[in-house]
PDB file of C-alpha atoms and ligand atoms in Angstrom:
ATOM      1  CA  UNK A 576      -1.468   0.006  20.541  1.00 49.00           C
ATOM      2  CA  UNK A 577      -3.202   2.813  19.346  1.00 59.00           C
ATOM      3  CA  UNK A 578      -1.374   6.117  18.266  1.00 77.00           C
ATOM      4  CA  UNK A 579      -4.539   8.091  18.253  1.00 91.00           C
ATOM      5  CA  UNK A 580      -7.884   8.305  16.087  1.00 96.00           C
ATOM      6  CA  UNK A 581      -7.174   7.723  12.413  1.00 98.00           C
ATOM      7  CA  UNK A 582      -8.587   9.581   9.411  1.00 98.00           C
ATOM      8  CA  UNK A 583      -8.402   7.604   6.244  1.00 98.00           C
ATOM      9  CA  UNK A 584      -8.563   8.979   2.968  1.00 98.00           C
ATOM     10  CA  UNK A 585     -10.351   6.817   0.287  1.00 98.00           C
ATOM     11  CA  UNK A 586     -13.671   5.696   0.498  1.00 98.00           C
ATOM     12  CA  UNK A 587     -13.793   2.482  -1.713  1.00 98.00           C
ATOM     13  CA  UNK A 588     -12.869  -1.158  -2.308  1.00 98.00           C
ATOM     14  CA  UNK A 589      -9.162  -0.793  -0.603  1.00 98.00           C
ATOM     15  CA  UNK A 590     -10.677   1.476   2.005  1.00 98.00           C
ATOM     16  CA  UNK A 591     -13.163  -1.613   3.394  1.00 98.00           C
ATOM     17  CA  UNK A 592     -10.299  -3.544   3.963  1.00 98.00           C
ATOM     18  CA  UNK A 593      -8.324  -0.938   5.076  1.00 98.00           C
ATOM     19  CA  UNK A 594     -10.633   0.264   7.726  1.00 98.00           C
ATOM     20  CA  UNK A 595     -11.165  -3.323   8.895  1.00 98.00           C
ATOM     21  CA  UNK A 596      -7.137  -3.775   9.813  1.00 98.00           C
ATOM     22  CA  UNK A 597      -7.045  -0.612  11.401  1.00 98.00           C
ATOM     23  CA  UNK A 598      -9.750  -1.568  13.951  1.00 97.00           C
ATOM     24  CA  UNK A 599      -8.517  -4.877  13.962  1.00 96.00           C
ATOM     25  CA  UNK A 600      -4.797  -3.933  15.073  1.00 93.00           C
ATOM     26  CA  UNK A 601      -6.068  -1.613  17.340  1.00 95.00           C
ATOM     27  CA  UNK A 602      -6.654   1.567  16.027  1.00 96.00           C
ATOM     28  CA  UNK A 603      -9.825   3.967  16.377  1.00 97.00           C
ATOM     29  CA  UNK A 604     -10.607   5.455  12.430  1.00 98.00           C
ATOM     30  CA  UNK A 605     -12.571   8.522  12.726  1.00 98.00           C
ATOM     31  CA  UNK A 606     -13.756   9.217   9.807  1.00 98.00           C
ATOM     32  CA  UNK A 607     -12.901   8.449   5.703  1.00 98.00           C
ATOM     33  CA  UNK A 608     -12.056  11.448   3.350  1.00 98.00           C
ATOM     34  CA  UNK A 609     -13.059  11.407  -0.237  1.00 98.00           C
ATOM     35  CA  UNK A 610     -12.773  12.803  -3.364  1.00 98.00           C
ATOM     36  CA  UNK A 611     -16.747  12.159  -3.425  1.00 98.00           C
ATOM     37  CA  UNK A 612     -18.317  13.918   0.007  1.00 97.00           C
ATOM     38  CA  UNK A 613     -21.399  12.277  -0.085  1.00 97.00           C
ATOM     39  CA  UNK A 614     -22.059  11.417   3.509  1.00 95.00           C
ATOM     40  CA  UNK A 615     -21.822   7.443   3.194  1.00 97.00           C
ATOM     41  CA  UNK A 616     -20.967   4.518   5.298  1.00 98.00           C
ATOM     42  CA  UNK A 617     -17.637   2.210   4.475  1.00 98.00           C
ATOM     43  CA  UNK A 618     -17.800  -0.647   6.419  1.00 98.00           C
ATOM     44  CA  UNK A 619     -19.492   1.846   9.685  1.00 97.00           C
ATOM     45  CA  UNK A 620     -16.790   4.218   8.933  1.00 98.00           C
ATOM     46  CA  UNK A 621     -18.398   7.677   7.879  1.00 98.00           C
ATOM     47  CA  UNK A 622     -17.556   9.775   4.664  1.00 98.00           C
ATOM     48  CA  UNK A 623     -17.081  12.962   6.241  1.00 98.00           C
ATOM     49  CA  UNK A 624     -16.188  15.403   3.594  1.00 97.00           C
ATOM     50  CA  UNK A 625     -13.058  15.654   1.050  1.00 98.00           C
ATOM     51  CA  UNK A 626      -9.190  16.584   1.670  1.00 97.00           C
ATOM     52  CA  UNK A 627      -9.878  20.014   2.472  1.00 96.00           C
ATOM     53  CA  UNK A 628     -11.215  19.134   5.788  1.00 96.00           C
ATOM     54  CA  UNK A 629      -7.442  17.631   6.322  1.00 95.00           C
ATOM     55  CA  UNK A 630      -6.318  20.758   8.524  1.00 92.00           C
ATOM     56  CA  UNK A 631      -9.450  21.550  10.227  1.00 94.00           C
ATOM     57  CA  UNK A 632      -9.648  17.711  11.425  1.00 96.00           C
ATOM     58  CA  UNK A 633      -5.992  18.362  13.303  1.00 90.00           C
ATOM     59  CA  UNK A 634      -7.607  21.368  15.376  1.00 88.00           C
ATOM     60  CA  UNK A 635     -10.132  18.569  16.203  1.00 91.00           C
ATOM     61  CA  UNK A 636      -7.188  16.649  17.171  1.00 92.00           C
ATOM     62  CA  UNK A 637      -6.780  13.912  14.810  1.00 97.00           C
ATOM     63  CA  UNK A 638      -3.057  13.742  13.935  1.00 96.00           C
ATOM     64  CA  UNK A 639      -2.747   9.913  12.230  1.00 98.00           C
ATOM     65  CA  UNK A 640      -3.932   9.089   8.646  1.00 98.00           C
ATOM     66  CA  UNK A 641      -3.882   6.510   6.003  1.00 98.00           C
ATOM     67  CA  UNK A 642      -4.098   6.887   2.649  1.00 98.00           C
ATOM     68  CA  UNK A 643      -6.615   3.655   1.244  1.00 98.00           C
ATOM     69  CA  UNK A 644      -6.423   4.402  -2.200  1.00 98.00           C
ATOM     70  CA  UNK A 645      -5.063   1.598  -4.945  1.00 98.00           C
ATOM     71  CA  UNK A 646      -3.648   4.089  -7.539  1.00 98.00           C
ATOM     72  CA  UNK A 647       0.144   4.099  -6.463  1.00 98.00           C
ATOM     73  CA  UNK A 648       1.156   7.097  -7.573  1.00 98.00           C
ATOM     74  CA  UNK A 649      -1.705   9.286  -6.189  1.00 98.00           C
ATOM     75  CA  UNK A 650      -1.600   6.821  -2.756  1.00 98.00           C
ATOM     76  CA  UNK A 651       2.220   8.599  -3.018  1.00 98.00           C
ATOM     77  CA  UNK A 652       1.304  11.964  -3.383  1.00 98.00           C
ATOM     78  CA  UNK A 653      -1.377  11.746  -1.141  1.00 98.00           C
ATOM     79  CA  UNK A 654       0.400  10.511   1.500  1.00 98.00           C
ATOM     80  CA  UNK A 655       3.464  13.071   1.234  1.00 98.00           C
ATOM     81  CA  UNK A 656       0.590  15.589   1.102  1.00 97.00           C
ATOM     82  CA  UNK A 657      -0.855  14.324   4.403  1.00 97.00           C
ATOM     83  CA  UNK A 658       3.088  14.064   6.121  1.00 98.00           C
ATOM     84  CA  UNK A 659       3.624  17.773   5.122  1.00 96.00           C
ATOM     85  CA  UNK A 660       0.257  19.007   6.874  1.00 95.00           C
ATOM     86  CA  UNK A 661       1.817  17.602   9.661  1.00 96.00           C
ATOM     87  CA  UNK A 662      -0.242  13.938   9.926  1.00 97.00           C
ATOM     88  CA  UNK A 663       1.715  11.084  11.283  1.00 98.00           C
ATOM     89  CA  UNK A 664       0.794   7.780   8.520  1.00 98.00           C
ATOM     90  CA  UNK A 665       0.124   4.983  10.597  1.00 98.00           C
ATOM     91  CA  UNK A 666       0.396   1.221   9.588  1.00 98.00           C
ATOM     92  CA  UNK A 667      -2.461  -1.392   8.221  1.00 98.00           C
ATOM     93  CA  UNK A 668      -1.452  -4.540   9.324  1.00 98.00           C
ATOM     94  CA  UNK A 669      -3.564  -7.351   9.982  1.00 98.00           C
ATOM     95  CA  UNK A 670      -3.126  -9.748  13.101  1.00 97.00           C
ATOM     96  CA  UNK A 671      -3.313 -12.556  10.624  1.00 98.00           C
ATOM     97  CA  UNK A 672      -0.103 -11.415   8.688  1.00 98.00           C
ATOM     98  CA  UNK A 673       3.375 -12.973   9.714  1.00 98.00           C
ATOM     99  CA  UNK A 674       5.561  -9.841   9.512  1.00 98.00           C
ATOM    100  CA  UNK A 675       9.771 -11.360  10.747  1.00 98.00           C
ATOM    101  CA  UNK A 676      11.270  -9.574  13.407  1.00 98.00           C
ATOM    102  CA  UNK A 677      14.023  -8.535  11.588  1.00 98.00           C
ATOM    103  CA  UNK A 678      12.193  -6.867   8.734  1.00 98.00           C
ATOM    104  CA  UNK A 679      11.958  -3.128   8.470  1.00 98.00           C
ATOM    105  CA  UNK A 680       8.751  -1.389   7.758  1.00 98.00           C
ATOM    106  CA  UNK A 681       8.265   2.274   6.838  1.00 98.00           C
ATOM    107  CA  UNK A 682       5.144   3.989   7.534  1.00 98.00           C
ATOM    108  CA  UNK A 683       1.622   4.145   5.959  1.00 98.00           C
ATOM    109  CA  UNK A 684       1.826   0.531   4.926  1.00 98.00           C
ATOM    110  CA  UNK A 685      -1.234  -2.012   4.558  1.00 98.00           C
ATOM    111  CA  UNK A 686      -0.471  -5.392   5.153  1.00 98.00           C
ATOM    112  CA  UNK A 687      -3.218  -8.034   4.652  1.00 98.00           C
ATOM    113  CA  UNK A 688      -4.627 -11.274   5.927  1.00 98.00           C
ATOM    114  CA  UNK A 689      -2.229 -14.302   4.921  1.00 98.00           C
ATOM    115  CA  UNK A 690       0.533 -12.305   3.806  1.00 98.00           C
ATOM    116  CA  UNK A 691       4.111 -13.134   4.687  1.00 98.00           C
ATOM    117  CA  UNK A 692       7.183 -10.726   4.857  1.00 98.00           C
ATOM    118  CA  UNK A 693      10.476 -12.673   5.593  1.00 98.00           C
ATOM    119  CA  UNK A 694      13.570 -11.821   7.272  1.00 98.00           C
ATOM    120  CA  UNK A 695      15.726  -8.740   6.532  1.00 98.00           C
ATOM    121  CA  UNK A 696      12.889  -7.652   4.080  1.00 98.00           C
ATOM    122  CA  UNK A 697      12.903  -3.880   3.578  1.00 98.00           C
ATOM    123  CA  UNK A 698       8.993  -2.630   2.933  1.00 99.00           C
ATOM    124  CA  UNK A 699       9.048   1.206   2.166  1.00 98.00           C
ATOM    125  CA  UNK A 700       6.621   3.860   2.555  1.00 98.00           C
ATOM    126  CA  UNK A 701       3.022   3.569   1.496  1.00 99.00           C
ATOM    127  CA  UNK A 702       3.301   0.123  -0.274  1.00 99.00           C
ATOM    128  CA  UNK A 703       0.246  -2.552   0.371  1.00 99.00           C
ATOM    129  CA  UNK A 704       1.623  -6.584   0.947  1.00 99.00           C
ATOM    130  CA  UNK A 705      -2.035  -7.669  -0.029  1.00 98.00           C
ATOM    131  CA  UNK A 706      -4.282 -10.843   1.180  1.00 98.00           C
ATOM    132  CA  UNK A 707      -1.892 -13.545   0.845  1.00 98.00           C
ATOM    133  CA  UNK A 708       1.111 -12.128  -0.439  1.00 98.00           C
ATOM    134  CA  UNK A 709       4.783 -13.816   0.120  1.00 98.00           C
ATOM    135  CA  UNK A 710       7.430 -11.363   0.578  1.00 98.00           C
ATOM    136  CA  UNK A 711      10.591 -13.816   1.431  1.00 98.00           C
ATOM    137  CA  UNK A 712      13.841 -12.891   2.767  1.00 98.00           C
ATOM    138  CA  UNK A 713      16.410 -10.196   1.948  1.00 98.00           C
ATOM    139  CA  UNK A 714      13.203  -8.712   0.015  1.00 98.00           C
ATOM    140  CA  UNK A 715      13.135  -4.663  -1.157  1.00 98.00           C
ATOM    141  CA  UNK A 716       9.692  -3.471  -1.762  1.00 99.00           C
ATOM    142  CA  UNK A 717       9.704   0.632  -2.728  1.00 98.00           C
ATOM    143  CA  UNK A 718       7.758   2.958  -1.973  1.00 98.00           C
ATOM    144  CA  UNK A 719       4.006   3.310  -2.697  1.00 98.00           C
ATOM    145  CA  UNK A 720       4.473  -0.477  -4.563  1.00 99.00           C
ATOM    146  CA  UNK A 721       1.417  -2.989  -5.005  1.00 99.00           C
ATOM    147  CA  UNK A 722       2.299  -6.871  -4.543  1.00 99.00           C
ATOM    148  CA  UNK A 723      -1.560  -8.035  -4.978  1.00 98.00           C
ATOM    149  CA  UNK A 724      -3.206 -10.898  -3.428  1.00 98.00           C
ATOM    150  CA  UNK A 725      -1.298 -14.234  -3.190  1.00 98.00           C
ATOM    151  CA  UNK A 726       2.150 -13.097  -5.246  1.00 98.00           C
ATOM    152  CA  UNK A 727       5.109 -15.125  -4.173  1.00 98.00           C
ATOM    153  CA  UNK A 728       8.500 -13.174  -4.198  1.00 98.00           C
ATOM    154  CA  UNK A 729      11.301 -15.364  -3.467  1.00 98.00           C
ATOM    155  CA  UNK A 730      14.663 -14.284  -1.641  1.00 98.00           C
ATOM    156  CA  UNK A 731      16.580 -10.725  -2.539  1.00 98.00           C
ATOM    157  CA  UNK A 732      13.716  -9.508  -4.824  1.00 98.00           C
ATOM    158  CA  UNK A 733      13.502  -6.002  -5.296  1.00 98.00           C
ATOM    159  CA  UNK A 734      10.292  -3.809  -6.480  1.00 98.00           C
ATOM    160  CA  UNK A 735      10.944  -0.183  -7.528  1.00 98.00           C
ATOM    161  CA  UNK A 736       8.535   2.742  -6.312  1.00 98.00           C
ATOM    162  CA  UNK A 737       4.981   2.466  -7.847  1.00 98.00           C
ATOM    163  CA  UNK A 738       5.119  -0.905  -9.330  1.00 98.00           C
ATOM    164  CA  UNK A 739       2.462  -3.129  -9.436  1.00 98.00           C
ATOM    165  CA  UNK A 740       2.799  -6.962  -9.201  1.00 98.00           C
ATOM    166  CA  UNK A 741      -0.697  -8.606 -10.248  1.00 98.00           C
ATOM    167  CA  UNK A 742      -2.842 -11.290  -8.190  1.00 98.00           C
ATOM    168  CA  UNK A 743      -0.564 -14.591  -8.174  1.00 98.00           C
ATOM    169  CA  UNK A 744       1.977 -13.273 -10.104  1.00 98.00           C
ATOM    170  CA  UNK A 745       5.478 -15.198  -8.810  1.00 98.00           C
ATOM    171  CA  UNK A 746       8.712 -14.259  -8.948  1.00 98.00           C
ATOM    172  CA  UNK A 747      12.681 -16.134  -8.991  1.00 98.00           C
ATOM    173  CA  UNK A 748      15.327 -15.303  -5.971  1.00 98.00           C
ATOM    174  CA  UNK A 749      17.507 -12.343  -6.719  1.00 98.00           C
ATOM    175  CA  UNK A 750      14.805 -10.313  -9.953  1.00 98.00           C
ATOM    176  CA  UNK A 751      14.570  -6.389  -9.790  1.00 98.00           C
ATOM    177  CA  UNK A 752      11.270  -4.863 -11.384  1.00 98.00           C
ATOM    178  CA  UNK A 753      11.864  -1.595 -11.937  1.00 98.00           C
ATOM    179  CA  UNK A 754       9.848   1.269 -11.269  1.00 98.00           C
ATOM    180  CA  UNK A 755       6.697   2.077 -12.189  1.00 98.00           C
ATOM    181  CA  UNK A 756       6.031  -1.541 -14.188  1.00 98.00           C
ATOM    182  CA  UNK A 757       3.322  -3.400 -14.197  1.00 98.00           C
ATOM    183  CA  UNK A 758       3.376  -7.297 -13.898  1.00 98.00           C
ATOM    184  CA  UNK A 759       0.460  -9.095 -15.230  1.00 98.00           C
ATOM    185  CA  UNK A 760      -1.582 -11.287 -13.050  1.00 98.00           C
ATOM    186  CA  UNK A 761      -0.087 -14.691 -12.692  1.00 98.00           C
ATOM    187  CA  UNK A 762       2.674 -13.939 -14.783  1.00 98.00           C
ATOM    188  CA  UNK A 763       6.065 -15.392 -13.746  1.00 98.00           C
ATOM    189  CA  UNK A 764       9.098 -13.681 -13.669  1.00 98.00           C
ATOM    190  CA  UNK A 765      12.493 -14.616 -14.233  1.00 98.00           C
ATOM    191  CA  UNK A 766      14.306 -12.126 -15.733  1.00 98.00           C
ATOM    192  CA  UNK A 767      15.045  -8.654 -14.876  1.00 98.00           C
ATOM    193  CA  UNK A 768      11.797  -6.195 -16.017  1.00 98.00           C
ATOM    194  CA  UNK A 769      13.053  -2.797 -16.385  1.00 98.00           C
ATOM    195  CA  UNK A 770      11.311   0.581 -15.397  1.00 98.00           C
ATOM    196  CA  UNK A 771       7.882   1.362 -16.718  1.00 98.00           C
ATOM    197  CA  UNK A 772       7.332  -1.808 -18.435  1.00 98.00           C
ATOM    198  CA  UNK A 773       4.431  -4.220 -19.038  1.00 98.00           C
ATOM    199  CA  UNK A 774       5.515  -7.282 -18.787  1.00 98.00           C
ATOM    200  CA  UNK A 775       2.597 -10.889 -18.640  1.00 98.00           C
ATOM    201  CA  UNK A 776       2.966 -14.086 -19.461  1.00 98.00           C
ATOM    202  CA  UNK A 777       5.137 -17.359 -17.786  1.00 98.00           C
ATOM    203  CA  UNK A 778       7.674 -16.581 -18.227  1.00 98.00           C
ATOM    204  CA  UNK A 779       6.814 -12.738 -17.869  1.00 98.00           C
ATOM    205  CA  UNK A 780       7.992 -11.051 -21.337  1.00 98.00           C
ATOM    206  CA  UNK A 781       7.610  -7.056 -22.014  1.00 98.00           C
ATOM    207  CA  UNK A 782       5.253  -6.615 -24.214  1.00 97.00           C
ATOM    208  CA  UNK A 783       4.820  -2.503 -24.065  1.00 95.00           C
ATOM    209  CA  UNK A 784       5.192   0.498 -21.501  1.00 95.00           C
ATOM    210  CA  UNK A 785       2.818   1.638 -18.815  1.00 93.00           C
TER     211      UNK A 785
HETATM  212  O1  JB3 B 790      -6.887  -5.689  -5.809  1.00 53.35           O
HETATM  213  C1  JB3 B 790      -7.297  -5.477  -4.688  1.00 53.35           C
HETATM  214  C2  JB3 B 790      -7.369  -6.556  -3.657  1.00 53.35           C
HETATM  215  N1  JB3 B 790      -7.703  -4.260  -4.308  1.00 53.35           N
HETATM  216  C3  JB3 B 790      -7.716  -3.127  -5.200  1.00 53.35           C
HETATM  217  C4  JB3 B 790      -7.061  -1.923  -4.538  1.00 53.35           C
HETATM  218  C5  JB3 B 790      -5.640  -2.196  -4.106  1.00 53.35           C
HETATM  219  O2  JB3 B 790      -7.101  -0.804  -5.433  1.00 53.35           O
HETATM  220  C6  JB3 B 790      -9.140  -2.761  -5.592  1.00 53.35           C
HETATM  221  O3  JB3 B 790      -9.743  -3.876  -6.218  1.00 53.35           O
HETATM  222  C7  JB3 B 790      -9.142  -1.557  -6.518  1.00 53.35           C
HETATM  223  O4  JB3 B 790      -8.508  -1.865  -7.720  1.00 53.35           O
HETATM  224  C8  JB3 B 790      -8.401  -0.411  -5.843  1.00 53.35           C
HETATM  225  O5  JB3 B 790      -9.157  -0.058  -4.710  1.00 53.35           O
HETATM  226  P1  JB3 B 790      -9.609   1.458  -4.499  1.00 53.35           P
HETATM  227  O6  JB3 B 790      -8.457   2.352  -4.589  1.00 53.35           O
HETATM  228  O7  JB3 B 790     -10.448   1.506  -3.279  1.00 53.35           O
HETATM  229  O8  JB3 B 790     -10.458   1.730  -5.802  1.00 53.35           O
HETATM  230  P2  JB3 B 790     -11.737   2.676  -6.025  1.00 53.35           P
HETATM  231  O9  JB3 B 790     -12.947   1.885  -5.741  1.00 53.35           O
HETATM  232  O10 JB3 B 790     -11.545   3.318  -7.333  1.00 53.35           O
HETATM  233  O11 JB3 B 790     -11.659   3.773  -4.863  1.00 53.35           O
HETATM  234  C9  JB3 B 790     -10.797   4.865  -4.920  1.00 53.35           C
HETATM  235  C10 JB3 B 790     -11.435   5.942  -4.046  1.00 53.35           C
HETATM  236  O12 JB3 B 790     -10.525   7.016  -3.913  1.00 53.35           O
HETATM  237  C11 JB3 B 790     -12.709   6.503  -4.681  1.00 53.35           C
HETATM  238  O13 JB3 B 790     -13.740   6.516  -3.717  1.00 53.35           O
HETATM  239  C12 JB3 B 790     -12.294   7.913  -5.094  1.00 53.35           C
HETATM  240  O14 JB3 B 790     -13.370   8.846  -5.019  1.00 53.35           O
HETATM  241  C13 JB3 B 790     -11.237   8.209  -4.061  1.00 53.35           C
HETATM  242  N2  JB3 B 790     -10.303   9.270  -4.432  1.00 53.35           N
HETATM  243  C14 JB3 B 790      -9.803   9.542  -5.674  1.00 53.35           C
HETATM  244  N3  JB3 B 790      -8.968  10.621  -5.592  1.00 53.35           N
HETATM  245  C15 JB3 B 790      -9.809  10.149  -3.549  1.00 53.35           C
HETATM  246  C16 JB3 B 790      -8.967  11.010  -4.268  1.00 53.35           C
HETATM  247  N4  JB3 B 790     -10.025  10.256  -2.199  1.00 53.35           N
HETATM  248  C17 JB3 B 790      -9.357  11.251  -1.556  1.00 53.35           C
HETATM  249  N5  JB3 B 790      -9.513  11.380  -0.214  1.00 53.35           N
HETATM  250  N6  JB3 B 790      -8.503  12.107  -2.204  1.00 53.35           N
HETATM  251  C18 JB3 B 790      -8.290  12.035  -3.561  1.00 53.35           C
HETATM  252  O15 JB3 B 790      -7.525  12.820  -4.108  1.00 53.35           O
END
């Protein structure tokens, strides 16, 4: 069900897929925002200017965004930049994800094709559960967090705000990564990775700060 034309604010890689699960859950996307105006197509979606534009496209009407940009912690501020101008962030979440009933999602989330969030899982805020991505039961995932295509979090794992789990990277029942730290690619974690840390490797050891 549609809550009204969507502007999205991003114009590359994330933003393709982006757009594509907004149409394909039901959603009309007027237009993309981006640092770069150039009048462009993503994916038939037009580049219509920059972030200024933000308050004249709510006289127009438009009152639902999403913010389709990878960097976590400007996705964050651009999204609590959007909520204050008085935009309503709408969901990304693709017909072909398996999202339990008794999961709780915030808002201006992107959910992908094949991904899997399990019961009682808490998703917060501005996160993305990419292509393939398990999120199993009892899960916390905070806000404006990255689990990339086809990670596998087991039961009761918690991700602080802003982290970033890399493509395949797996993970045991019951780990916290801490804020802001970043989780190498197919790395697999089994102990607890505190904030800010770079962590790689099976099984996952810090080997510096972000
Ligand atoms: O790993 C996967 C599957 N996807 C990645 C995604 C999650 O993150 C992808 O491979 C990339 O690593 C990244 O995708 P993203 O964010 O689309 O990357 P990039 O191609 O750099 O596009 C960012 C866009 O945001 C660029 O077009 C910038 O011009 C634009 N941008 C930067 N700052 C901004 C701003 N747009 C707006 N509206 N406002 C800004 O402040």
């Amino acid at each position: 069900m549609s809550a009204g034309p969507v502007i999205v604010l991003g114009a590359g890689g994330h933003a393709k897929v982006v757009i594509e699960l907004l149409r394909a859950s039901g959603h009309e996307v007027f237009g993309v925002l981006d640092a770069d105006p150039a009048p462009r197509a993503v994916v038939g979606a037009q580049v219509i200017g920059d972030d200024s534009m933000l308050e004249s496209l709510k006289a127009q009407g438009v009152t639902c965004a999403f913010i389709a940009i990878g960097d976590n912690g400007l996705r964050l501020r651009l999204g609590r930049k959007a909520q204050k101008a008085g935009f309503t962030l709408v969901n990304a979440i693709s017909p072909a994800a398996t999202v339990s009933s008794s999961a709780r999602l915030g808002v201006g989330i992107a959910i992908m094709a094949g991904a899997v969030i399990n019961a009682e899982t808490d998703v917060h805020d501005l996160a993305i559960i990419n292509s393939g991505a398990v999120v199993d039961h009892d899960g916390l995932i905070c806000e404006a967090a990255h689990v990339a295509p086809g990670c596998a979090l087991a039961g009761d794992v918690t991700v602080g705000q802003r982290a970033f789990l890399g493509a395949g990277c797996s993970v045991i029942p019951g780990m916290k990564i801490g804020d802001d730290a970043v989780i190498g690619a197919g790395a697999c974690v089994i102990r607890e990775i505190p904030a800010g840390a770079l962590a790689m490797g099976v099984p996952a050891r810090v080997t510096g700060r972000v």
